[in-house]
Coordinates of C-alpha atoms in Angstrom, one line a residue:
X1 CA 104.6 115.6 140.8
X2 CA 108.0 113.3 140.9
X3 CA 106.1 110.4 141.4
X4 CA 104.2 111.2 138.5
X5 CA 106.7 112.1 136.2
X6 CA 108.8 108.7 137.5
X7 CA 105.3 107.1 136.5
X8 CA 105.7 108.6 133.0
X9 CA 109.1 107.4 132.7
X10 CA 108.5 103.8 133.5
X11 CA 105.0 103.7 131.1
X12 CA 107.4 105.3 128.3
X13 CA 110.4 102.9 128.9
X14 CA 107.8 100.0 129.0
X15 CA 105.9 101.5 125.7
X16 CA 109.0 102.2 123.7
X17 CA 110.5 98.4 124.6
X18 CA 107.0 97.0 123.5
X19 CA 106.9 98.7 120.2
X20 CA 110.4 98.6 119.5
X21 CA 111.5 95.3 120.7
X22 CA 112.0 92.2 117.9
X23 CA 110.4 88.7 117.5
X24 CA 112.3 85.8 118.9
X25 CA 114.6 85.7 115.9
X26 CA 115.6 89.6 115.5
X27 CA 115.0 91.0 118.8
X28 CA 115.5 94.7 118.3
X29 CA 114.0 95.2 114.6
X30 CA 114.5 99.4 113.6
X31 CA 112.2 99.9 111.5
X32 CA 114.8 102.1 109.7
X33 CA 116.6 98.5 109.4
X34 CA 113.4 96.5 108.9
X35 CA 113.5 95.9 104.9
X36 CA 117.8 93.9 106.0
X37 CA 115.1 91.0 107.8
X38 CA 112.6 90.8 104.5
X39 CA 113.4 87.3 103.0
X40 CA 113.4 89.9 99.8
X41 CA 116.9 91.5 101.1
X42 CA 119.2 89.8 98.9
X43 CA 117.7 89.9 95.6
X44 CA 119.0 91.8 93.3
X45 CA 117.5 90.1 89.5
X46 CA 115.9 92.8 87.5
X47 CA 115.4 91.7 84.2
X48 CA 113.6 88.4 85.1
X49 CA 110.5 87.1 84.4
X50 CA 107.2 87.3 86.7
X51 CA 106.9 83.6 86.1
X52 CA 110.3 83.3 87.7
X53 CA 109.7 85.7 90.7
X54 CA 106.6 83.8 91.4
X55 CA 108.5 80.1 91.3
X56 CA 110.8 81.3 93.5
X57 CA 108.9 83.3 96.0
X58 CA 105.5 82.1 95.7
X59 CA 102.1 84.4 95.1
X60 CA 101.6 87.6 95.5
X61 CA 100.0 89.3 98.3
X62 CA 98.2 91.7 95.7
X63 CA 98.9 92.5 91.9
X64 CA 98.1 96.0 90.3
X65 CA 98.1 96.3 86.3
X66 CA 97.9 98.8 83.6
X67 CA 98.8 99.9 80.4
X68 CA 101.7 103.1 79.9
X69 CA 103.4 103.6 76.3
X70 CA 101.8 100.8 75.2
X71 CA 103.4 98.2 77.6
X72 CA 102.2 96.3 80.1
X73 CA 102.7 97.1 83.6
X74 CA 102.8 95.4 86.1
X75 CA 103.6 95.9 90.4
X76 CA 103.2 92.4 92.2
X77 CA 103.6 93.2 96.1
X78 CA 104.4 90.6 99.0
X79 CA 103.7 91.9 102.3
X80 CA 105.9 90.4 105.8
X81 CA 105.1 91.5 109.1
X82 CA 108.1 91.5 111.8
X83 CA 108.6 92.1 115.6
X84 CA 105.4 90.7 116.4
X85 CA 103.3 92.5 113.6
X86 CA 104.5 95.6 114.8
X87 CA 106.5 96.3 111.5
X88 CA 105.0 95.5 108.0
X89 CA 107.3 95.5 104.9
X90 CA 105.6 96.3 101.7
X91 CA 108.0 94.9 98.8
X92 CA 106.7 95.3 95.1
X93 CA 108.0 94.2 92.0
X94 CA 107.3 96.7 89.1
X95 CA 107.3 94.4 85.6
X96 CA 107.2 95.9 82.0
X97 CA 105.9 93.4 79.5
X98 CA 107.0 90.7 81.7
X99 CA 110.6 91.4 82.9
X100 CA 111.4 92.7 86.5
X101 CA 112.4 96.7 86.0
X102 CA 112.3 97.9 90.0
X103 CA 111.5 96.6 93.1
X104 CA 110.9 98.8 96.1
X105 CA 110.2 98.1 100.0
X106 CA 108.1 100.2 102.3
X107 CA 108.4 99.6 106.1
X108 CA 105.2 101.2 108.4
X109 CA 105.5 100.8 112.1
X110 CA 101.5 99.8 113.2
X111 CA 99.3 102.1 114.1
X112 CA 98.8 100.5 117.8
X113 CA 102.5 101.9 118.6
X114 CA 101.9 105.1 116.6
X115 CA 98.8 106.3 119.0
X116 CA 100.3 104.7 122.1
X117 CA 103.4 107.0 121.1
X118 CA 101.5 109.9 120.3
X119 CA 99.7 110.2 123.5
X120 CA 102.7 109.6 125.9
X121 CA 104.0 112.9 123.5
X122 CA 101.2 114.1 124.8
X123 CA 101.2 113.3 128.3
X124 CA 105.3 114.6 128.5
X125 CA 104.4 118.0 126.7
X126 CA 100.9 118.8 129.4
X127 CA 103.9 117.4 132.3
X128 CA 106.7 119.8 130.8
X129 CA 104.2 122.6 130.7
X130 CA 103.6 122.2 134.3
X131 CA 106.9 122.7 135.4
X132 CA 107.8 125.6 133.8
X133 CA 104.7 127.3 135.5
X134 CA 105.5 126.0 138.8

């Protein structure tokens, strides 16, 4: 049984370094501290124009649009990835009638790390049941 739980403990330590370790540039990316690395971190411009944005940061990854109060809206959205594709920032740019109102980043951690986390979870809870029944 110790050699099993040891066995546990290595595949965890080996799985959490994998999924949480950084690219060559940031090499331990949080994904609590992900949206610091997007090359969108600094900006701080509402007010200007979509044309502007677009000069300065190139096209979007996707564009929504529709109409609210009779303006047009809007949401342009740039997607990075980071540590390897392991961490994706979502940043969009929410326009009214062509002039920058909010911008927002989402960070997701991929799903790889998500099920290889979840099933350790799994494998510690069935390894902690066993030893309180020993």
């Amino acid at each position: 049984m110790e050699k099993y739980l040891f066995f546990v403990y290595i595949a965890t330590s080996i799985l959490f370094t994998s999924c949480a370790s950084g690219n060559s540039l940031h090499p331990s990316v949080n994904p609590e501290d992900a949206s610091r690395f997007s090359k969108f971190s600094g900006f701080t411009e509402l007010g200007i124009s979509k044309a502007e944005l677009t000069n300065r940061f190139g096209p979007s990854t996707s564009k929504d649009m529709y109409k609210e109060n009779n303006k047009v809206v809007e949401t342009l959205s740039y997607v990075e990835f980071l540590d390897n594709d392991r961490i994706s920032l979502t940043t969009k740019f929410i326009f009214e009638d062509d002039r920058l109102k909010e911008q927002k980043t989402i960070t997701e951690i991929s799903q790889t790390c998500r099920k290889e986390l979840k099933e350790l979870q799994y494998q510690l809870n069935v390894l902690r049941h066993q030893m309180m029944f020993k």
